[in-house]
Every structure is written in C-alpha cells, then in structure tokens.
Amino acid sequence: MPEHEADVGVVGAGFAGIVAARELQKQGLSVVVLEARDRVGGRVLNEPIGDGKVVEVGGQWVGPGQDRLYALAREVGVDTYPTHSAGENLIEFRGALKRYTGTIPRISPAVLADVAQAQLKLDRLARKVHLESPWETPGAEKLDSQTFATWMGRNVYTPGGRMLIELGIEAVWAAEPADVSLLHVLFYIKSAGNYDLLLDTEGGAQQDRFVGGSQLVAERAAEPLGDALVLGAPVRRIVHRGDRVSVIADGTTAWCRRVVVAIPPPLAGRIAYDPPLSGHRDQLTQRMPMGSVVKCMAIYDEPFWRADGLSGQATSDVGPAKIVFDNSPPDGSPGVLLGFLEGRRAREFTRVSQDERREAVVGTFARLFGPRAAKPERYIDKAWAEEEWTRGCYGCYLPTGGWTTYGDALRAPIGSIHWAGTETSPVWMGYIDGAIRSGQRAAVEVGQALRANSSADSRSKSPVSLPSP
Ligand SMILES: Cc1cc2nc3c(=O)[nH]c(=O)nc-3n(C[C@H](O)[C@H](O)[C@H](O)COP(=O)(O)OP(=O)(O)OC[C@H]3O[C@@H](n4cnc5c(N)ncnc54)[C@H](O)[C@@H]3O)c2cc1C
C-alpha cells in the first residue's frame, strides 16, 4: 500500500481543500491531499457539450463581494463574463404567464409591498447577527427556536408574497421554509451582505460566469499541487495521537502532523475517528443536512427566446423547475435553458428516473417559452443527493436549535484535526467564495499551530501505531 508522509494531510480536493493545500505549501509546509473522486472540484463540475464548450452541473456563478473567487480566477487566468440577462423575465403565477423586468415581478402592488417589507425586516434582523459566532447574536435563542416558515406565517401577509419569499428560500437554501432555522436564514443573509445580493443576477450572486466553466478554476488552482494530490482515495479513518496523525484512505495512508478535513460536515461525520470525537462535535454533524437540488439543462441549436425579447430567466409557482435561467455559453451558441429542482421538488424528482425528470423539466420550459422549448437536442441533469461524495447541495443548512446548541463546534479544531469547507466560512457560507476563505483560514490556523509546536520538535518521525483493523 503506497504511503505518504507530509506535514499536513488534506481531506478533499474541492475549492476548500485545494486552497488550503496551496496556502500551506506557500508557508513551506509539505502537504498531501486525499480526494475520493477521480477529479478535483467537488461540487463544481464541467460537462462538455461539444465544440470545446461546457456547461456546469454544479456551482457556476460569482458575484459582487465574492472577491476571493474573482482573485483566484484572475490568478489562474480564467476570465468571467456576465450571465445573460438582457430582455424580459417571465413569471408563471396562478395560471397566468407575465413578462417583467428587474428582480421582483409586478404581480400586484400589494404583493410588491409585502415582499419589500418582509425583505426589509429580514435585512434589519440580519444586521444584528454575529457572523463569527451566530449563537452570540442578541436574542439568538428566540431566533433559533423558530423555523423560517413560522416567521413567514407572522410576517408575510399575501399569498403572492409568500410564494415569492418561499421561492427565494428554496433557491438559496435548497430546502423548504419549515426545514430551516430563522437564525440560519439571517446568518446567511449577513454572510452574503443582504437578501438582494443572494437573489440578484446583475449586482448579486448570479452576476458572472467563468469562460471555460467554473471547474477550470479548480483544475488550474490544483496544478501546483502535482504529486501531492492523490485522486481516488476516499478517507475512511483518521487516527490522531497528539501531533501524529494517520489519514487512512482506500489504497493509501498519509502520515502527518496535522490534518485539514475539507468536506461537508455530514460527510466529515461519516469518517471514523480514533479516538472518537466528542459527542458535541458528532451531534453537530448529525444536525447539518445538505440541501436538495437537481440542476437540469436543455440544449437547443440557438437561444431562440432571445429573439422574442426574453432573457430566459423565469419563475413559476407550478414548476417543477421553478427557477429558470439562460445558461448558454458566452457566444450564445448553443442555447441552454437551466432549470432548478429545489427543496421538496428535488426530493421528489431525485427518486424518479432521469427520463421522468426530463419530461417534467422540459415540460416547464415549453409552458414558459413555447413549443420550440419542448424539443431540445440534449438534456443533462445532476441529482446531487445521489453523489456519494457530496450527498446534496448547494450546502448544508441548520435546522432550529443548530446554531445555538452546536455552532461553536463547527470550526473549533480538535487536537491535530482542523476543519475547512464552505460550511465553515462566516462569509459566503455555502458558496465557492466561502470554500476558498475556509481553506485560507484553515491554512493560517495550521501554520500557527505547527509553529507553536515547533520548539517542542513535535515532528513525527515514526508512523502512528495503528490499532489492528
Ligand atoms: C448544483 C450546484 C449549484 C451551485 N451553484 C453555486 C454557484 O452558482 N455559485 C457558488 O458560489 N456556489 C454554488 N454552489 C455551491 C458550491 O459549489 C460549493 O459551496 C463549493 O464548491 C464547496 O466547496 P468545498 O471545497 O467546501 O466542498 P466540496 O466541493 O464538496 O469538496 C469536497 C471534496 O471532498 C471530497 N470528499 C468527500 N468525502 C471525502 C472523503 N471521505 N475522502 C476524501 N475526499 C472526500 C469530495 O469528492 C469533494 O471533491 C453550487 C453547488 C451545486 C452542487
């Protein structure tokens, strides 16, 4: 069995793990990155669609405030381009199909006012959240003891307003309002900046895309790792005794002084630790479910909706694809419609065949954009809950009581084990930018810990003695 020896082992080669490893190397430390899949990028994945073009079946957008991701893309030479948004948007609401411009459809002035007042309240409440320690927010217990559905029941007054706010929750958290703690929603809003930033295309988190696809950024960022990156190595067990750690994967073991676990918390909870981690940490990972999303795309010879004056962006109260975007490559060829199945719809449609999903999603596109949309040249989708090394997306959410009871266990290192991954980032949690920030933070944390220990010459010369299997 091949073995690796390094100062630091990193579990996972998503953006968090790649960045942590790069930063550790810059500090002069040796690293080994163990990645379960046969590729890098994790929740970010390009799908070729011919002529050297790609669409992304995982994370793809970048927007204002996500400066770490813009910086990394610049550093590795990947350009961005604006998400296509010229033209009118569509909303399907109560059996009628209407065109509108801007973020909020003009269903009626009452609905508009209702959504605006709810957003204002949310932004105002979110301002009080302590980003680094949400459990220390004034009134945290009260905020964390109610679901977002409870809050909505008391603070959103019109059916149209409830539909739009619910759509927003599904779109951002990939969960239902009843799944998520109000404190978590407020934390996320503060983590991004404000509610609009989460939802908007121009000026928001969906503003820009990457030429060559978002996975290209991860692939290029991973290049300097060279042989330090081991693919096809799912980590099953971490034995940790002070400054001696063995990270045991299928087919290989890494001997290290520290380990950075850069995978989603529920997956981190599936690794066996020896000695076992505290009940407090384990119960945290039991309370951080991944959201539910199927990302679906239909490919056409051209983006025909543009000629009709449509942007390709649409919302629908019927669905099942309730949020739709024009996801065509930068030159607009071929035309690509992207629809998200989120929350309850994703859970439902993950359990049926891809053919059934295709029929349902293409059916939504045809209702919105006319009969031409019914005949795509190709249909692509990815049900992320089915992915063994992800198990859902976009990220984890916290249900009631999660932050106030277990939040302090999210980033706190345990002996020589450190935690990274977008879920550990106070800023842009759940996004690629948050993943990068978490990798940078973990690398600083590990560097400081190793320097603090260096006087005691704690470098392990001999492997950890492993208990018999
Ligand atoms: C459909 C979809 C759409 C999204 N849209 C956007 C978007 O537009 N913009 C945005 O910013 N974000 C978006 N996201 C979220 C974004 O992709 C993630 O927040 C980000 O990629 C997370 O990076 P990470 O490194 O923290 O985790 P991951 O990408 O999950 O990386 C973890 C890595 O660890 C590996 N791994 C897991 N378990 C083990 C193990 N036991 N041993 C070894 N390796 C293991 C995995 O294979 C993976 O490579 C989206 C995600 C999805 C799925």
PDB file of N, CA and C in Angstrom, residues 201-240:
ATOM      1  N   THR A 201     -29.316  38.657 -10.090  1.00  0.00           N
ATOM      2  CA  THR A 201     -28.363  38.284 -11.139  1.00  0.00           C
ATOM      3  C   THR A 201     -27.391  39.449 -11.259  1.00  0.00           C
ATOM      4  N   GLU A 202     -27.781  40.536 -11.934  1.00  0.00           N
ATOM      5  CA  GLU A 202     -26.889  41.701 -12.035  1.00  0.00           C
ATOM      6  C   GLU A 202     -26.752  42.331 -10.649  1.00  0.00           C
ATOM      7  N   GLY A 203     -25.528  42.485 -10.169  1.00  0.00           N
ATOM      8  CA  GLY A 203     -25.324  43.065  -8.838  1.00  0.00           C
ATOM      9  C   GLY A 203     -25.483  42.057  -7.714  1.00  0.00           C
ATOM     10  N   GLY A 204     -25.725  40.782  -8.034  1.00  0.00           N
ATOM     11  CA  GLY A 204     -25.902  39.759  -7.000  1.00  0.00           C
ATOM     12  C   GLY A 204     -25.068  38.518  -7.275  1.00  0.00           C
ATOM     13  N   ALA A 205     -25.355  37.461  -6.506  1.00  0.00           N
ATOM     14  CA  ALA A 205     -24.510  36.258  -6.519  1.00  0.00           C
ATOM     15  C   ALA A 205     -24.545  35.511  -7.852  1.00  0.00           C
ATOM     16  N   GLN A 206     -25.511  35.864  -8.728  1.00  0.00           N
ATOM     17  CA  GLN A 206     -25.621  35.174 -10.029  1.00  0.00           C
ATOM     18  C   GLN A 206     -25.088  36.061 -11.172  1.00  0.00           C
ATOM     19  N   GLN A 207     -24.271  37.050 -10.833  1.00  0.00           N
ATOM     20  CA  GLN A 207     -23.897  38.071 -11.835  1.00  0.00           C
ATOM     21  C   GLN A 207     -23.014  37.545 -12.974  1.00  0.00           C
ATOM     22  N   ASP A 208     -21.969  36.774 -12.626  1.00  0.00           N
ATOM     23  CA  ASP A 208     -20.972  36.415 -13.635  1.00  0.00           C
ATOM     24  C   ASP A 208     -20.738  34.912 -13.714  1.00  0.00           C
ATOM     25  N   ARG A 209     -20.224  34.512 -14.849  1.00  0.00           N
ATOM     26  CA  ARG A 209     -19.859  33.111 -15.071  1.00  0.00           C
ATOM     27  C   ARG A 209     -18.406  33.036 -15.530  1.00  0.00           C
ATOM     28  N   PHE A 210     -17.870  31.814 -15.592  1.00  0.00           N
ATOM     29  CA  PHE A 210     -16.461  31.635 -15.951  1.00  0.00           C
ATOM     30  C   PHE A 210     -16.324  31.108 -17.379  1.00  0.00           C
ATOM     31  N   VAL A 211     -15.456  31.738 -18.162  1.00  0.00           N
ATOM     32  CA  VAL A 211     -15.174  31.264 -19.515  1.00  0.00           C
ATOM     33  C   VAL A 211     -14.422  29.930 -19.375  1.00  0.00           C
ATOM     34  N   GLY A 212     -14.994  28.887 -19.950  1.00  0.00           N
ATOM     35  CA  GLY A 212     -14.378  27.558 -19.811  1.00  0.00           C
ATOM     36  C   GLY A 212     -14.952  26.789 -18.632  1.00  0.00           C
ATOM     37  N   GLY A 213     -15.883  27.416 -17.896  1.00  0.00           N
ATOM     38  CA  GLY A 213     -16.555  26.722 -16.791  1.00  0.00           C
ATOM     39  C   GLY A 213     -15.827  26.856 -15.463  1.00  0.00           C
ATOM     40  N   SER A 214     -16.605  26.822 -14.392  1.00  0.00           N
ATOM     41  CA  SER A 214     -16.038  27.055 -13.052  1.00  0.00           C
ATOM     42  C   SER A 214     -15.041  25.969 -12.634  1.00  0.00           C
ATOM     43  N   GLN A 215     -15.204  24.748 -13.159  1.00  0.00           N
ATOM     44  CA  GLN A 215     -14.267  23.694 -12.737  1.00  0.00           C
ATOM     45  C   GLN A 215     -12.853  23.974 -13.239  1.00  0.00           C
ATOM     46  N   LEU A 216     -12.762  24.759 -14.331  1.00  0.00           N
ATOM     47  CA  LEU A 216     -11.441  25.112 -14.851  1.00  0.00           C
ATOM     48  C   LEU A 216     -10.631  25.877 -13.790  1.00  0.00           C
ATOM     49  N   VAL A 217     -11.321  26.696 -12.996  1.00  0.00           N
ATOM     50  CA  VAL A 217     -10.621  27.445 -11.937  1.00  0.00           C
ATOM     51  C   VAL A 217     -10.024  26.446 -10.931  1.00  0.00           C
ATOM     52  N   ALA A 218     -10.827  25.455 -10.550  1.00  0.00           N
ATOM     53  CA  ALA A 218     -10.346  24.453  -9.580  1.00  0.00           C
ATOM     54  C   ALA A 218      -9.192  23.638 -10.175  1.00  0.00           C
ATOM     55  N   GLU A 219      -9.342  23.247 -11.436  1.00  0.00           N
ATOM     56  CA  GLU A 219      -8.298  22.416 -12.064  1.00  0.00           C
ATOM     57  C   GLU A 219      -6.971  23.172 -12.144  1.00  0.00           C
ATOM     58  N   ARG A 220      -7.067  24.440 -12.571  1.00  0.00           N
ATOM     59  CA  ARG A 220      -5.832  25.228 -12.688  1.00  0.00           C
ATOM     60  C   ARG A 220      -5.238  25.507 -11.307  1.00  0.00           C
ATOM     61  N   ALA A 221      -6.116  25.758 -10.326  1.00  0.00           N
ATOM     62  CA  ALA A 221      -5.615  26.045  -8.975  1.00  0.00           C
ATOM     63  C   ALA A 221      -4.920  24.825  -8.382  1.00  0.00           C
ATOM     64  N   ALA A 222      -5.357  23.617  -8.810  1.00  0.00           N
ATOM     65  CA  ALA A 222      -4.785  22.383  -8.251  1.00  0.00           C
ATOM     66  C   ALA A 222      -3.464  22.001  -8.926  1.00  0.00           C
ATOM     67  N   GLU A 223      -3.150  22.625 -10.084  1.00  0.00           N
ATOM     68  CA  GLU A 223      -1.946  22.225 -10.824  1.00  0.00           C
ATOM     69  C   GLU A 223      -0.661  22.252  -9.992  1.00  0.00           C
ATOM     70  N   PRO A 224      -0.425  23.331  -9.209  1.00  0.00           N
ATOM     71  CA  PRO A 224       0.830  23.358  -8.443  1.00  0.00           C
ATOM     72  C   PRO A 224       0.960  22.247  -7.404  1.00  0.00           C
ATOM     73  N   LEU A 225      -0.129  21.553  -7.108  1.00  0.00           N
ATOM     74  CA  LEU A 225      -0.049  20.501  -6.086  1.00  0.00           C
ATOM     75  C   LEU A 225       0.712  19.279  -6.606  1.00  0.00           C
ATOM     76  N   GLY A 226       0.692  19.077  -7.912  1.00  0.00           N
ATOM     77  CA  GLY A 226       1.450  17.964  -8.521  1.00  0.00           C
ATOM     78  C   GLY A 226       1.160  16.644  -7.836  1.00  0.00           C
ATOM     79  N   ASP A 227       2.264  15.953  -7.451  1.00  0.00           N
ATOM     80  CA  ASP A 227       2.127  14.613  -6.850  1.00  0.00           C
ATOM     81  C   ASP A 227       1.530  14.651  -5.451  1.00  0.00           C
ATOM     82  N   ALA A 228       1.402  15.839  -4.893  1.00  0.00           N
ATOM     83  CA  ALA A 228       0.812  15.932  -3.542  1.00  0.00           C
ATOM     84  C   ALA A 228      -0.690  15.667  -3.581  1.00  0.00           C
ATOM     85  N   LEU A 229      -1.244  15.622  -4.803  1.00  0.00           N
ATOM     86  CA  LEU A 229      -2.680  15.362  -4.943  1.00  0.00           C
ATOM     87  C   LEU A 229      -2.887  13.886  -5.295  1.00  0.00           C
ATOM     88  N   VAL A 230      -3.623  13.179  -4.450  1.00  0.00           N
ATOM     89  CA  VAL A 230      -3.892  11.760  -4.697  1.00  0.00           C
ATOM     90  C   VAL A 230      -5.382  11.603  -4.962  1.00  0.00           C
ATOM     91  N   LEU A 231      -5.727  11.214  -6.185  1.00  0.00           N
ATOM     92  CA  LEU A 231      -7.139  11.040  -6.543  1.00  0.00           C
ATOM     93  C   LEU A 231      -7.577   9.597  -6.250  1.00  0.00           C
ATOM     94  N   GLY A 232      -8.883   9.393  -6.203  1.00  0.00           N
ATOM     95  CA  GLY A 232      -9.416   8.038  -5.986  1.00  0.00           C
ATOM     96  C   GLY A 232      -9.052   7.492  -4.610  1.00  0.00           C
ATOM     97  N   ALA A 233      -8.969   8.384  -3.618  1.00  0.00           N
ATOM     98  CA  ALA A 233      -8.534   7.961  -2.284  1.00  0.00           C
ATOM     99  C   ALA A 233      -9.530   8.431  -1.211  1.00  0.00           C
ATOM    100  N   PRO A 234     -10.680   7.751  -1.135  1.00  0.00           N
ATOM    101  CA  PRO A 234     -11.644   8.137  -0.096  1.00  0.00           C
ATOM    102  C   PRO A 234     -11.103   7.865   1.308  1.00  0.00           C
ATOM    103  N   VAL A 235     -11.100   8.878   2.136  1.00  0.00           N
ATOM    104  CA  VAL A 235     -10.592   8.728   3.509  1.00  0.00           C
ATOM    105  C   VAL A 235     -11.682   8.084   4.365  1.00  0.00           C
ATOM    106  N   ARG A 236     -11.304   7.018   5.063  1.00  0.00           N
ATOM    107  CA  ARG A 236     -12.263   6.266   5.867  1.00  0.00           C
ATOM    108  C   ARG A 236     -12.034   6.467   7.359  1.00  0.00           C
ATOM    109  N   ARG A 237     -10.762   6.763   7.724  1.00  0.00           N
ATOM    110  CA  ARG A 237     -10.428   6.710   9.155  1.00  0.00           C
ATOM    111  C   ARG A 237      -9.293   7.676   9.446  1.00  0.00           C
ATOM    112  N   ILE A 238      -9.397   8.369  10.572  1.00  0.00           N
ATOM    113  CA  ILE A 238      -8.311   9.264  10.984  1.00  0.00           C
ATOM    114  C   ILE A 238      -7.907   8.878  12.406  1.00  0.00           C
ATOM    115  N   VAL A 239      -6.642   8.445  12.536  1.00  0.00           N
ATOM    116  CA  VAL A 239      -6.118   8.091  13.859  1.00  0.00           C
ATOM    117  C   VAL A 239      -5.274   9.266  14.315  1.00  0.00           C
ATOM    118  N   HIS A 240      -5.588   9.828  15.447  1.00  0.00           N
ATOM    119  CA  HIS A 240      -4.884  11.057  15.875  1.00  0.00           C
ATOM    120  C   HIS A 240      -4.413  10.908  17.311  1.00  0.00           C
TER     121      HIS A 240
END
